[in-house]
PDB file of C-alpha atoms and ligand atoms in Angstrom:
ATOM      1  CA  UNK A 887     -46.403   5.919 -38.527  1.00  0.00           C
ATOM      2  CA  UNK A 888     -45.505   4.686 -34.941  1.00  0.00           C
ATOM      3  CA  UNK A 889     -44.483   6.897 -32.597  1.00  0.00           C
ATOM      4  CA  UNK A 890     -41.244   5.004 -30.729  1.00  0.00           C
ATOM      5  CA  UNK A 891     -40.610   5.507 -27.104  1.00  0.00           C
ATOM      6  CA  UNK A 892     -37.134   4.407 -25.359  1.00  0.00           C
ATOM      7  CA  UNK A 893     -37.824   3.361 -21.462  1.00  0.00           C
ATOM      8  CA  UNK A 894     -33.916   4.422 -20.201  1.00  0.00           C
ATOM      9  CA  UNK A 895     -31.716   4.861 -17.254  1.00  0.00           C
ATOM     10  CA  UNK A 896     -28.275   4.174 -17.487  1.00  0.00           C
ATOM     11  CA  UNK A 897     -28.072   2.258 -14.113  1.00  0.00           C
ATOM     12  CA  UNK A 898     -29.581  -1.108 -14.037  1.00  0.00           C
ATOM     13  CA  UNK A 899     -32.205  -2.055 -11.728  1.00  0.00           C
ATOM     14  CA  UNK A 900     -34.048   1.177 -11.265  1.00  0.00           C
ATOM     15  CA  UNK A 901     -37.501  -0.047 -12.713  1.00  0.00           C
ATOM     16  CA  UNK A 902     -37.192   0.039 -16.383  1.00  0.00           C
ATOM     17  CA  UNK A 903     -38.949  -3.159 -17.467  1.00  0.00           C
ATOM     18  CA  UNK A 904     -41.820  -2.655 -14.669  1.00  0.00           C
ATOM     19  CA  UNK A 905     -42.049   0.870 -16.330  1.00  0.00           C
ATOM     20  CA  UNK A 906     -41.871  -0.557 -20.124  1.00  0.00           C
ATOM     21  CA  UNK A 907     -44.670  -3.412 -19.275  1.00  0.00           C
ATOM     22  CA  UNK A 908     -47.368  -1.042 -17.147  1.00  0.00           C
ATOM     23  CA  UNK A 909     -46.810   1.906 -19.843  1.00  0.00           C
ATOM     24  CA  UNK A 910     -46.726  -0.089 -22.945  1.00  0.00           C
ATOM     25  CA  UNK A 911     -50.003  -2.212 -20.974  1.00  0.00           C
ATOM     26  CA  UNK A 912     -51.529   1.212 -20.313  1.00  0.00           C
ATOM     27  CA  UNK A 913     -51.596   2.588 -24.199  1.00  0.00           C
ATOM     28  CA  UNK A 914     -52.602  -0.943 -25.709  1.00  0.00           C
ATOM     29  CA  UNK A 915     -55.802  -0.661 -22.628  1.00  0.00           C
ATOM     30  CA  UNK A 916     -56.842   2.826 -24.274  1.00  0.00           C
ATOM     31  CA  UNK A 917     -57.025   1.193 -28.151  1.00  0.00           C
ATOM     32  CA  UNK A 918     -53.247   1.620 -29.354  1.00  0.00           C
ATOM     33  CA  UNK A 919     -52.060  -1.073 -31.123  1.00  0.00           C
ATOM     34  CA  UNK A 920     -48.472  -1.438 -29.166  1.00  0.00           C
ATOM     35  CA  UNK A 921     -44.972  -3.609 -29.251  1.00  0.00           C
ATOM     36  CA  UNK A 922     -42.810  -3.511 -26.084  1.00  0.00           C
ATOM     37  CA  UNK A 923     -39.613  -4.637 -27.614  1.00  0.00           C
ATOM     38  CA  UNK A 924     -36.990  -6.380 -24.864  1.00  0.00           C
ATOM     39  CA  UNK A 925     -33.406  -5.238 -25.929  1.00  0.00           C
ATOM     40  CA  UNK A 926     -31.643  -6.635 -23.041  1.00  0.00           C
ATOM     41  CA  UNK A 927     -30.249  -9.573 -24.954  1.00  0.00           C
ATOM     42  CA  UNK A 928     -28.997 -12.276 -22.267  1.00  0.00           C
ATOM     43  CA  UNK A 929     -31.375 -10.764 -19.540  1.00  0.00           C
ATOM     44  CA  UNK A 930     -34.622 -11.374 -20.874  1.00  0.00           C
ATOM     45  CA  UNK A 931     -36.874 -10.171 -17.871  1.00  0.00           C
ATOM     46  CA  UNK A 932     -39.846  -8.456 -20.025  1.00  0.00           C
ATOM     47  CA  UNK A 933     -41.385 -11.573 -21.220  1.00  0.00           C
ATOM     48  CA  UNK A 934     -41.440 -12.798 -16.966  1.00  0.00           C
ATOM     49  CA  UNK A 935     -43.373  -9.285 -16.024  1.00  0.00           C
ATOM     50  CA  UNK A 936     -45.992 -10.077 -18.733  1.00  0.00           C
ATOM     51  CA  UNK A 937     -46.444 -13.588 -18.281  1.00  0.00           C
ATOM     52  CA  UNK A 938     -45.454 -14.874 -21.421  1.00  0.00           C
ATOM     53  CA  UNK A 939     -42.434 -16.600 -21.467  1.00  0.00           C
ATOM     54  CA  UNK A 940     -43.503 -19.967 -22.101  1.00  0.00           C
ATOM     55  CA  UNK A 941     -44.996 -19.111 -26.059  1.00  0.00           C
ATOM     56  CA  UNK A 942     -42.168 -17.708 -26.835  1.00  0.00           C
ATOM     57  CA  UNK A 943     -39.995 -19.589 -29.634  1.00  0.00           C
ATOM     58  CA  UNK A 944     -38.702 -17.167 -31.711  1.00  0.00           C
ATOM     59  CA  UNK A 945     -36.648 -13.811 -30.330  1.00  0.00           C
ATOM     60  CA  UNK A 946     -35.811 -10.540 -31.913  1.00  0.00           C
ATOM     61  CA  UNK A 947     -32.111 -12.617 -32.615  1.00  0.00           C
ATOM     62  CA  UNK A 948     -33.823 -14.719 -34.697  1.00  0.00           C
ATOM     63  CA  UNK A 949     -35.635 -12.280 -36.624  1.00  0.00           C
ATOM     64  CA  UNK A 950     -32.657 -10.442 -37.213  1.00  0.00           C
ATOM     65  CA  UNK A 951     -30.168 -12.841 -38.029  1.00  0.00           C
ATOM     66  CA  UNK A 952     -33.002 -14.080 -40.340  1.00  0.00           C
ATOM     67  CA  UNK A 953     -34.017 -17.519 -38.737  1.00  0.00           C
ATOM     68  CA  UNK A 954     -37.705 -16.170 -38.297  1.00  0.00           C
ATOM     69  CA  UNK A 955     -40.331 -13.477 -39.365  1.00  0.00           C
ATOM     70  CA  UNK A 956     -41.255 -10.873 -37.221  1.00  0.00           C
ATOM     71  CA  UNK A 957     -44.536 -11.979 -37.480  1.00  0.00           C
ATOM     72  CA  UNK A 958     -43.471 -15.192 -36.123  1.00  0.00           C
ATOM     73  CA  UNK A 959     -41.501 -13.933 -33.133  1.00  0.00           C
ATOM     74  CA  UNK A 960     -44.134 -11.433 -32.149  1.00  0.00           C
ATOM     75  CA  UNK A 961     -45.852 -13.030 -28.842  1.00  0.00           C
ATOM     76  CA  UNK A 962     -49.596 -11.648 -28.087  1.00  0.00           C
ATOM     77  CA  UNK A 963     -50.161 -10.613 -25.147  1.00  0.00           C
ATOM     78  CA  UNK A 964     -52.700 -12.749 -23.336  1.00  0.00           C
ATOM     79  CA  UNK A 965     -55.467 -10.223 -22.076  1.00  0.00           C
ATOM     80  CA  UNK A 966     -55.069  -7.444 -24.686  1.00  0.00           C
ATOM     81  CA  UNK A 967     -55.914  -8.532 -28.590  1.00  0.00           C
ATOM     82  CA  UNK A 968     -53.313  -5.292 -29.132  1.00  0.00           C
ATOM     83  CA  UNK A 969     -50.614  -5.899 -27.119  1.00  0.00           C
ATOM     84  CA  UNK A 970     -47.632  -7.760 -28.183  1.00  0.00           C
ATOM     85  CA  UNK A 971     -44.062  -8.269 -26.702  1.00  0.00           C
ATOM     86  CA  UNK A 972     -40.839  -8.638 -28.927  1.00  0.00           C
ATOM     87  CA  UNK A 973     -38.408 -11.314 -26.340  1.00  0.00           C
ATOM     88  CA  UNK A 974     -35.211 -10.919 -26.151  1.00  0.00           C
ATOM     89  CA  UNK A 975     -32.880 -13.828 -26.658  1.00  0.00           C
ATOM     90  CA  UNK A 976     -31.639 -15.293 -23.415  1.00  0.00           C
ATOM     91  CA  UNK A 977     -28.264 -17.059 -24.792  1.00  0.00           C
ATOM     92  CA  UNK A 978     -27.123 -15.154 -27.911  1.00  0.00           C
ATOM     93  CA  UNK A 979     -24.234 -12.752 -27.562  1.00  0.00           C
ATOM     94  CA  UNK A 980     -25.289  -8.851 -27.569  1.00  0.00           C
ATOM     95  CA  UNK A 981     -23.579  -8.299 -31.166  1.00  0.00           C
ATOM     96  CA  UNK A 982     -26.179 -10.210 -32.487  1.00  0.00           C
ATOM     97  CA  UNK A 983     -28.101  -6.567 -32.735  1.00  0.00           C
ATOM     98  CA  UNK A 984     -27.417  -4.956 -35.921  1.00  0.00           C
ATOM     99  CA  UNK A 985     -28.035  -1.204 -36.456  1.00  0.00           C
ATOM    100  CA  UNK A 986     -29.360  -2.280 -40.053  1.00  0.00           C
ATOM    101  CA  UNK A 987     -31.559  -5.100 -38.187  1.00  0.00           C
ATOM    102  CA  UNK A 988     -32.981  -3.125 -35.763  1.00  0.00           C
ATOM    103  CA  UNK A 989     -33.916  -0.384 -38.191  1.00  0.00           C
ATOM    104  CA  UNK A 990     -35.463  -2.663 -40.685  1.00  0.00           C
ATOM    105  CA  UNK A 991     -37.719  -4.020 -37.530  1.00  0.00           C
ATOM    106  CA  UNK A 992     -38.757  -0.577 -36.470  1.00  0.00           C
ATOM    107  CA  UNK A 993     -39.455   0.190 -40.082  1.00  0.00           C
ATOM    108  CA  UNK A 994     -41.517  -3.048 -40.940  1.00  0.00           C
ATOM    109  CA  UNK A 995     -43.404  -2.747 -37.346  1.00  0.00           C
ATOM    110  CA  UNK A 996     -44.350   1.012 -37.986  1.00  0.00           C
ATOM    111  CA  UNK A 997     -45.123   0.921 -41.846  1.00  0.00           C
ATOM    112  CA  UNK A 998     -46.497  -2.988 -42.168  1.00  0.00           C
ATOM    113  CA  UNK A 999     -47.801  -3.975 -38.961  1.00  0.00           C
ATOM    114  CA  UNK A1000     -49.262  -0.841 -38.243  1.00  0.00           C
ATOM    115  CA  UNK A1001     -48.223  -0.294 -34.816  1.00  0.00           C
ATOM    116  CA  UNK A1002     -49.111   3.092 -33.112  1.00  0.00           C
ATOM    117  CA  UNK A1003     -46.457   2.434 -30.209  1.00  0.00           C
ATOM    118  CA  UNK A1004     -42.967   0.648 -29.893  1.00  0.00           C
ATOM    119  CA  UNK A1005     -42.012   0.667 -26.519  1.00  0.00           C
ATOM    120  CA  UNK A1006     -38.391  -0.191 -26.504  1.00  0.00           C
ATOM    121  CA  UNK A1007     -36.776  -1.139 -23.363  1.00  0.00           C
ATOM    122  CA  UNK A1008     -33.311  -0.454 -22.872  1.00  0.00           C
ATOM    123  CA  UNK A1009     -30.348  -2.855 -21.217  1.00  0.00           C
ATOM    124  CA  UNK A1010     -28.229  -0.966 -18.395  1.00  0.00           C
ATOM    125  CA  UNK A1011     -25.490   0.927 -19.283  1.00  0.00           C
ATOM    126  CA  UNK A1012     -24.676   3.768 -21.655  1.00  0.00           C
ATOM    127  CA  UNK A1013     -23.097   1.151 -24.151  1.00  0.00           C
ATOM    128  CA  UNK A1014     -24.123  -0.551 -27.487  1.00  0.00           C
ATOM    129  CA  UNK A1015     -26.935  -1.907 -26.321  1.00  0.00           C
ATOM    130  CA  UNK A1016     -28.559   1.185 -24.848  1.00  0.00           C
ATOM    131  CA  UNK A1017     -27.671   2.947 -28.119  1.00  0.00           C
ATOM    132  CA  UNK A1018     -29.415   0.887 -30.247  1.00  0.00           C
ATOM    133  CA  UNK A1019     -32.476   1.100 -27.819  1.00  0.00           C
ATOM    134  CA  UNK A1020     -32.663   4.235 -28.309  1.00  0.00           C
ATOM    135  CA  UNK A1021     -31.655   5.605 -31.311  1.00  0.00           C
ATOM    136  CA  UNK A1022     -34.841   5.203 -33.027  1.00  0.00           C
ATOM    137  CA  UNK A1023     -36.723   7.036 -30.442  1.00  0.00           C
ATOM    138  CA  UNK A1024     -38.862  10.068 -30.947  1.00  0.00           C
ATOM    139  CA  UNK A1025     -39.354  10.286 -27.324  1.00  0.00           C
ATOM    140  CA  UNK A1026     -37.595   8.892 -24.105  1.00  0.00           C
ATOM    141  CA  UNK A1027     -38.958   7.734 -20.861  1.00  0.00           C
ATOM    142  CA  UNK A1028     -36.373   8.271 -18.340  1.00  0.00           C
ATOM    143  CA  UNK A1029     -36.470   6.445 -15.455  1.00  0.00           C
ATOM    144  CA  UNK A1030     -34.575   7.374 -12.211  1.00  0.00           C
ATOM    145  CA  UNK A1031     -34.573   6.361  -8.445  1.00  0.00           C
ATOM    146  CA  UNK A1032     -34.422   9.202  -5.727  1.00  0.00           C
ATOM    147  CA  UNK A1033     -30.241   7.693  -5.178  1.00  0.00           C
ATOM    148  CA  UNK A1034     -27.221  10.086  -6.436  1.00  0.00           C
ATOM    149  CA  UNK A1035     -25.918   6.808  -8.154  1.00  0.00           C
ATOM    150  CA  UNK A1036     -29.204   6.450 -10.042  1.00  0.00           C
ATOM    151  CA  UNK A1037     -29.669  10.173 -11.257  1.00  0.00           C
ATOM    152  CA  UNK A1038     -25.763  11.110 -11.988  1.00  0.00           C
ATOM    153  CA  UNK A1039     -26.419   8.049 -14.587  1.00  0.00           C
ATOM    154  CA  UNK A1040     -29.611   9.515 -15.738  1.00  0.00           C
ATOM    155  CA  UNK A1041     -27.674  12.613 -16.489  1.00  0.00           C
ATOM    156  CA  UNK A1042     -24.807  10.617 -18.526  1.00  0.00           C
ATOM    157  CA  UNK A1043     -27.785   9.218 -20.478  1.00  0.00           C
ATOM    158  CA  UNK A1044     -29.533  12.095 -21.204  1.00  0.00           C
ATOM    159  CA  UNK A1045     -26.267  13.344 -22.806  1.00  0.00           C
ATOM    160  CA  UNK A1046     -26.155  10.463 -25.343  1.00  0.00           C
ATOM    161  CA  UNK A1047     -29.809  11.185 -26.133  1.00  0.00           C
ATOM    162  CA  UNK A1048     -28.974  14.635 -27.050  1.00  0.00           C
ATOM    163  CA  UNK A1049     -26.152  13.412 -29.196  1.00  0.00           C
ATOM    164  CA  UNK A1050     -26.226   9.837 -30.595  1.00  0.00           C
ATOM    165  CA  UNK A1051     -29.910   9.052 -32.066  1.00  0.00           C
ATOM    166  CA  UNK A1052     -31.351   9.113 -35.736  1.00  0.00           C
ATOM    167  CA  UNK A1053     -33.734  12.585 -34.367  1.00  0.00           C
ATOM    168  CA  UNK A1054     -30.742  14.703 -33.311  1.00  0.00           C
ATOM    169  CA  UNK A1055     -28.569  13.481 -36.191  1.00  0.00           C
ATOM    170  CA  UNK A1056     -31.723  14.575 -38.416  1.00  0.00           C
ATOM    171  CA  UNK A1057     -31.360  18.232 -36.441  1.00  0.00           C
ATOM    172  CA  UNK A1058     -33.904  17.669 -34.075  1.00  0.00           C
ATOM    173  CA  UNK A1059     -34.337  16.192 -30.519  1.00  0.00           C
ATOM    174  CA  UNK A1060     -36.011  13.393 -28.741  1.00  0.00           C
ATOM    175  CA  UNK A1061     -38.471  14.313 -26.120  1.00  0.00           C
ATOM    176  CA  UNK A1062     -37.871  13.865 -23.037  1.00  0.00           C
ATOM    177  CA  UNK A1063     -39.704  12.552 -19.979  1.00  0.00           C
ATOM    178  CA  UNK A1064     -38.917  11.824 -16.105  1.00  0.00           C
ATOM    179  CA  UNK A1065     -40.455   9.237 -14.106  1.00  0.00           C
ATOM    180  CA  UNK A1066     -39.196   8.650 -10.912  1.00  0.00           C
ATOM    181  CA  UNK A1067     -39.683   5.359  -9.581  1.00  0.00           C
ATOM    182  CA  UNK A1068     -39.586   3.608  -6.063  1.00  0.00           C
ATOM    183  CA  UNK A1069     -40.127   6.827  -4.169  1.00  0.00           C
ATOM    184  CA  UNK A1070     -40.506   6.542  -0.684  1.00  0.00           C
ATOM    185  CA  UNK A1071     -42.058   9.960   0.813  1.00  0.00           C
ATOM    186  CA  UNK A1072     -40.779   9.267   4.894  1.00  0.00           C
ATOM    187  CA  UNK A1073     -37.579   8.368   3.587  1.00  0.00           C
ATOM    188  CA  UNK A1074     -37.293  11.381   1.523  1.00  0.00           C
ATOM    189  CA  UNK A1075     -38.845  13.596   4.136  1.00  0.00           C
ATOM    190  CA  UNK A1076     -36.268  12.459   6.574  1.00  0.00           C
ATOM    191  CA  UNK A1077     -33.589  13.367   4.318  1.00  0.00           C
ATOM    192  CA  UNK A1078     -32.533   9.855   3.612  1.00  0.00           C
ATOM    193  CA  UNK A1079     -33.348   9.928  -0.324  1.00  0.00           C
ATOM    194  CA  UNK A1080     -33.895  12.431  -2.790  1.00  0.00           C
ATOM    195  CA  UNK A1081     -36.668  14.769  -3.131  1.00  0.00           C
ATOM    196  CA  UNK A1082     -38.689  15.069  -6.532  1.00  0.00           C
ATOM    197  CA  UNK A1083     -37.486  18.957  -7.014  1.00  0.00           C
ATOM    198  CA  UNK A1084     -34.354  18.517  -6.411  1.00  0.00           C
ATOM    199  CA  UNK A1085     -34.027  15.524  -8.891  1.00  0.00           C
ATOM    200  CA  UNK A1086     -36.332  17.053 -11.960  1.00  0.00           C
ATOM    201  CA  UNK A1087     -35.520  20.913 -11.654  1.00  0.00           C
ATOM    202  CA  UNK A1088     -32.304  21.123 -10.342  1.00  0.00           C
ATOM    203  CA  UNK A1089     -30.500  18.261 -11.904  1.00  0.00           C
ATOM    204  CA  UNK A1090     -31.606  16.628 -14.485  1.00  0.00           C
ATOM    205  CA  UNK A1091     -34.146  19.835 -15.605  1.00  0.00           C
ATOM    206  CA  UNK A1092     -36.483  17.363 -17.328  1.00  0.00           C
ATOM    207  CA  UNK A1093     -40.190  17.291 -17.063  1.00  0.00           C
ATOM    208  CA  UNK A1094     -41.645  15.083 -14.788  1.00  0.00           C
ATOM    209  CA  UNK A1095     -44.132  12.706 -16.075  1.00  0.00           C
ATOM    210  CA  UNK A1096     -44.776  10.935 -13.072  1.00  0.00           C
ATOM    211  CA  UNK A1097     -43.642   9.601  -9.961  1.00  0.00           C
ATOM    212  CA  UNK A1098     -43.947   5.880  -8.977  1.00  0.00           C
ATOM    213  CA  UNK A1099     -43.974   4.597  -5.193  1.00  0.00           C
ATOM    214  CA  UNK A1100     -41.722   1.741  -3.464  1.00  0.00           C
ATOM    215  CA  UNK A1101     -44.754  -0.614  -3.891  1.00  0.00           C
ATOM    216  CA  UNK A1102     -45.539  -4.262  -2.668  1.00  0.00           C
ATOM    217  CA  UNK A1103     -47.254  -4.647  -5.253  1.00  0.00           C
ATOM    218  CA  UNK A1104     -44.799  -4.125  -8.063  1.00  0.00           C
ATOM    219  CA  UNK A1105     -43.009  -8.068  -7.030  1.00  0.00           C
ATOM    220  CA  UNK A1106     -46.816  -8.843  -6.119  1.00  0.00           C
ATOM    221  CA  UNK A1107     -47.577  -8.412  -9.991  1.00  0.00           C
ATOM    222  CA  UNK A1108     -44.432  -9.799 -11.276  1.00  0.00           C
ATOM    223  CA  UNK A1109     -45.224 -13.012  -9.389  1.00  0.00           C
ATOM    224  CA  UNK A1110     -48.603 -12.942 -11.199  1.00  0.00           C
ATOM    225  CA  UNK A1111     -46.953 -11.971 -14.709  1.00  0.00           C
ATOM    226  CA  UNK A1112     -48.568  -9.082 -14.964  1.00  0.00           C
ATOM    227  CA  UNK A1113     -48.149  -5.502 -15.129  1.00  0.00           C
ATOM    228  CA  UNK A1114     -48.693  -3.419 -12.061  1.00  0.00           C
ATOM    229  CA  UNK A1115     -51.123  -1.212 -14.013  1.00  0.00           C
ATOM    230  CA  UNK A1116     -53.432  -3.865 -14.057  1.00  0.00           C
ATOM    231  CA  UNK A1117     -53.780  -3.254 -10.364  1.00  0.00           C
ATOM    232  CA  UNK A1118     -56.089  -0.466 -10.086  1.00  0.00           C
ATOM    233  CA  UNK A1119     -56.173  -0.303  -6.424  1.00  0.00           C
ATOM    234  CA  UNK A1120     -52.271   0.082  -5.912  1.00  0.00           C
ATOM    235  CA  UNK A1121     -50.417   2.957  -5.394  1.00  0.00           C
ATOM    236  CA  UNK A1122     -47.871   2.277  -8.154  1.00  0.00           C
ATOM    237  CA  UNK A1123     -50.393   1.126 -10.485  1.00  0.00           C
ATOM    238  CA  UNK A1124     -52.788   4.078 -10.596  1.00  0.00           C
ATOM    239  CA  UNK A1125     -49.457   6.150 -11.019  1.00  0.00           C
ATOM    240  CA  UNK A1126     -48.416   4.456 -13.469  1.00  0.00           C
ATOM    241  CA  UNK A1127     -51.597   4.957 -15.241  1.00  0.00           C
ATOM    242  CA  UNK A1128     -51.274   8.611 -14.566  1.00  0.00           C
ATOM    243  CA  UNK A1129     -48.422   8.871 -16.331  1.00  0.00           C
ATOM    244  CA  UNK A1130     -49.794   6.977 -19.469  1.00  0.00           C
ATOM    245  CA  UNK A1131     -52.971   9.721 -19.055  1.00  0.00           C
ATOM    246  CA  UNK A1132     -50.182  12.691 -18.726  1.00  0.00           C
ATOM    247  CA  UNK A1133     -48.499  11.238 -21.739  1.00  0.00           C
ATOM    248  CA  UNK A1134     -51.506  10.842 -23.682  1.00  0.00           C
ATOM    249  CA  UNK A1135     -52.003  14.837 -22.593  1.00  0.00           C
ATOM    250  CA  UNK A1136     -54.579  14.820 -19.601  1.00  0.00           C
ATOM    251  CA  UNK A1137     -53.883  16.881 -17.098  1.00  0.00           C
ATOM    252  CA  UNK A1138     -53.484  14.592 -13.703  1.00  0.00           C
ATOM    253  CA  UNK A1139     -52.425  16.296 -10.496  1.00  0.00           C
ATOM    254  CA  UNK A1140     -49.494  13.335  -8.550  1.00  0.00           C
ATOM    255  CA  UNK A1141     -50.822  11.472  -5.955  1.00  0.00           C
ATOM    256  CA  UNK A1142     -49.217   8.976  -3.604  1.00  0.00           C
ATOM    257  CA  UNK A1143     -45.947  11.001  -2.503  1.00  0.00           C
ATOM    258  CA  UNK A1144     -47.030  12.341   0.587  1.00  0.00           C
ATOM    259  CA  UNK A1145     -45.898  11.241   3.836  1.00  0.00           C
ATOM    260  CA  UNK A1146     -48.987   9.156   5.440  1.00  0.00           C
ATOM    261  CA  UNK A1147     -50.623  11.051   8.494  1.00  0.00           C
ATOM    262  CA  UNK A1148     -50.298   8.076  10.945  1.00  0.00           C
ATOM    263  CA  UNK A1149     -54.193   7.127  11.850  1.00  0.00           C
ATOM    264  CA  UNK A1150     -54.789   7.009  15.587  1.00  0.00           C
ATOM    265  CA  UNK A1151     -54.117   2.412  15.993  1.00  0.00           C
ATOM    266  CA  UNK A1152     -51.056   3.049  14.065  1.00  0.00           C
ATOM    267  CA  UNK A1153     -49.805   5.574  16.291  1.00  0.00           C
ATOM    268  CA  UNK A1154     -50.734   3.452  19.377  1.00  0.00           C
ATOM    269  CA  UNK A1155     -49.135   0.213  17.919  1.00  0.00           C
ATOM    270  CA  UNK A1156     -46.546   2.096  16.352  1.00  0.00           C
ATOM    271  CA  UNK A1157     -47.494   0.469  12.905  1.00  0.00           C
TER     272      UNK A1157
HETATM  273  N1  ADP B1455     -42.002   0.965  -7.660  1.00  0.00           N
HETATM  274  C1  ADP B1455     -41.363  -0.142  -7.249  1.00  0.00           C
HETATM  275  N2  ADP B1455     -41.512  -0.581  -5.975  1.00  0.00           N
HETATM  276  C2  ADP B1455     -40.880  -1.688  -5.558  1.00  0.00           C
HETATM  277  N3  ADP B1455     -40.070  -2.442  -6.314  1.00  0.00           N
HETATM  278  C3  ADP B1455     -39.869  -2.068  -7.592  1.00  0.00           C
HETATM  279  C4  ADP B1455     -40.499  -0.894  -8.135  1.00  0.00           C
HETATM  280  N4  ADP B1455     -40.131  -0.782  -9.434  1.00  0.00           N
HETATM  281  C5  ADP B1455     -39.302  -1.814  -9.703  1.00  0.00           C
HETATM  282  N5  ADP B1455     -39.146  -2.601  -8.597  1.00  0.00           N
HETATM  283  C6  ADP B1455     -38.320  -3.809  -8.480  1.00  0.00           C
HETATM  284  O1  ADP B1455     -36.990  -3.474  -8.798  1.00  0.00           O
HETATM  285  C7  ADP B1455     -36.353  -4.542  -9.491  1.00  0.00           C
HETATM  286  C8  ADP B1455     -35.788  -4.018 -10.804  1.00  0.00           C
HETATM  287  O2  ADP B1455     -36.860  -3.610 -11.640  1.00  0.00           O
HETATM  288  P1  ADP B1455     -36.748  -3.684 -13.230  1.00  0.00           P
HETATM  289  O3  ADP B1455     -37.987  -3.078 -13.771  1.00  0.00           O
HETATM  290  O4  ADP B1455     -36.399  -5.063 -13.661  1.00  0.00           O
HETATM  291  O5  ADP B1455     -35.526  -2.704 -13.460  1.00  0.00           O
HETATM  292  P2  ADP B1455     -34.575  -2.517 -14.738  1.00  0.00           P
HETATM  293  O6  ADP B1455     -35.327  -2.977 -15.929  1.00  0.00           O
HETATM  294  O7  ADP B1455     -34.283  -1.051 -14.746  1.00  0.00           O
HETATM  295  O8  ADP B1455     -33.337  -3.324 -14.478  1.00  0.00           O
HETATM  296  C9  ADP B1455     -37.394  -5.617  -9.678  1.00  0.00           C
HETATM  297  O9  ADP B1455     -37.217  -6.602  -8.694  1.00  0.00           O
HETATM  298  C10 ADP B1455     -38.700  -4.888  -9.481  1.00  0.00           C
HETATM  299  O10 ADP B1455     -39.702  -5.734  -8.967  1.00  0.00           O
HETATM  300 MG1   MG B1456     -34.777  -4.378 -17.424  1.00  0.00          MG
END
């Protein structure tokens, strides 16, 4: 059986997708045969970050309206023989998402495809759409930026994961992770963003899986369609993979949110 993970927020913009390519890249790297299914129907930004958006012909519309096969609308990935991506559909209207639909596609990629993870990444909003991303789940990623906007609709989301998916219906609960994404450590040190604490223990009170930098290198790798995990030597790519290790259960101390001790030319040229 697959195990499916929703990559959430509430607020739009906050590093969902980059976080639902580099984790679901990050399990198919270590052998897991994984989906990352794009459920923001009209955005269609997944398929961009992996570089694949010119084999795809059929979308997860199509397979649920019945014009294709989900075999057919699957795209490979193009470095990883177990890696595949579910598009979205660019120009079909968001009702096209049926609650029978989308269960009969987790069902048929769990129990005939043999998938080991479905990454499903959620549309903004705490609407329909975000629903159905993540009422399947058995486990949510929840991503968050170091803003009040950011985490107060974290917090709204977290509610509807508590309340309105198929595991809490059932009696039990989805588990829950934080990531916090495009941390800057002088800005929060200077009292101009959020710190991690205050964020993880004293708001939201979910466990931190991992923290991701404000990286270069995140728009550097969407430029190259690829996820930033690929790139080993960047800051938001090795955390990244640290939070697929943490996930996977290794125990991985953070790294990368501590101010930078100016070195002795930077100080001079103010750098
Ligand atoms: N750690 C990061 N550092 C810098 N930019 C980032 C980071 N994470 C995401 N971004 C940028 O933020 C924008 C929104 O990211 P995206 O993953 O599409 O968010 P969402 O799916 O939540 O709407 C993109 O332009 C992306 O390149
Ligand atoms: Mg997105």
């Amino acid at each position: 059986m697959a195990k499916i993970i929703v990559v959430t927020s509430g607020k739009g913009g906050v590093g969902k997708t980059t976080t639902s390519a580099s984790f679901g890249a990050g399990l198919a790297e270590r052998g897991y045969k994984t989906v990352i299914i794009d459920f923001d129907v009209g955005l269609r930004n997944l398929d961009l970050i992996m570089g694949c958006e010119n084999r795809i012909v059929y979308d997860f519309v199509d397979v649920i309206s019945g014009n294709a096969k989900l075999s057919q609308a699957l795209v490979k990935d193009k470095q990883q023989e177990n890696l595949y991506i579910l598009p979205a559909s660019q120009t079909r209207d968001k009702d096209a998402l049926t609650d029978e639909g989308v269960a009969a596609v987790m069902k048929e990629l769990s129990d005939e495809l043999g998938f080991d993870y479905i990454i499903c990444d959620s549309p903004a909003g705490i609407e329909r759409g975000a629903q159905l991303a993540m009422y399947h789940a058995d486990e949510a990623l929840i991503v968050t930026n170091p803003e009040v906007s950011s985490v107060r609709d974290s917090d709204r989301i977290i509610g509807i994961l508590q309340s309105r998916t198929k595991r809490v219906e059932e009696g039990g609960s989805v588990k829950e992770h934080l990531i916090i994404t495009r941390y800057n450590p002088e800005r929060a040190a200077h009292g101009e963003m959020m710190g991690i604490d205050d964020i993880a223990n004293d708001i939201l009170k979910v466990p931190l899986i991992g923290v991701i930098p404000e990286s270069n290198a995140v728009l550097e790798a969407s430029n190259h369609g690829q996820p930033v995990i690929y790139f080993k030597d960047s800051a938001a790519g090795q955390c990244y993979d640290d939070i697929v290790a943490r996930f996977l259960g290794e125990n991985r101390p953070l790294r990368h949110i501590d101010v930078k001790k100016k070195g002795f030319f930077a100080k001079l040229f103010g750098g």
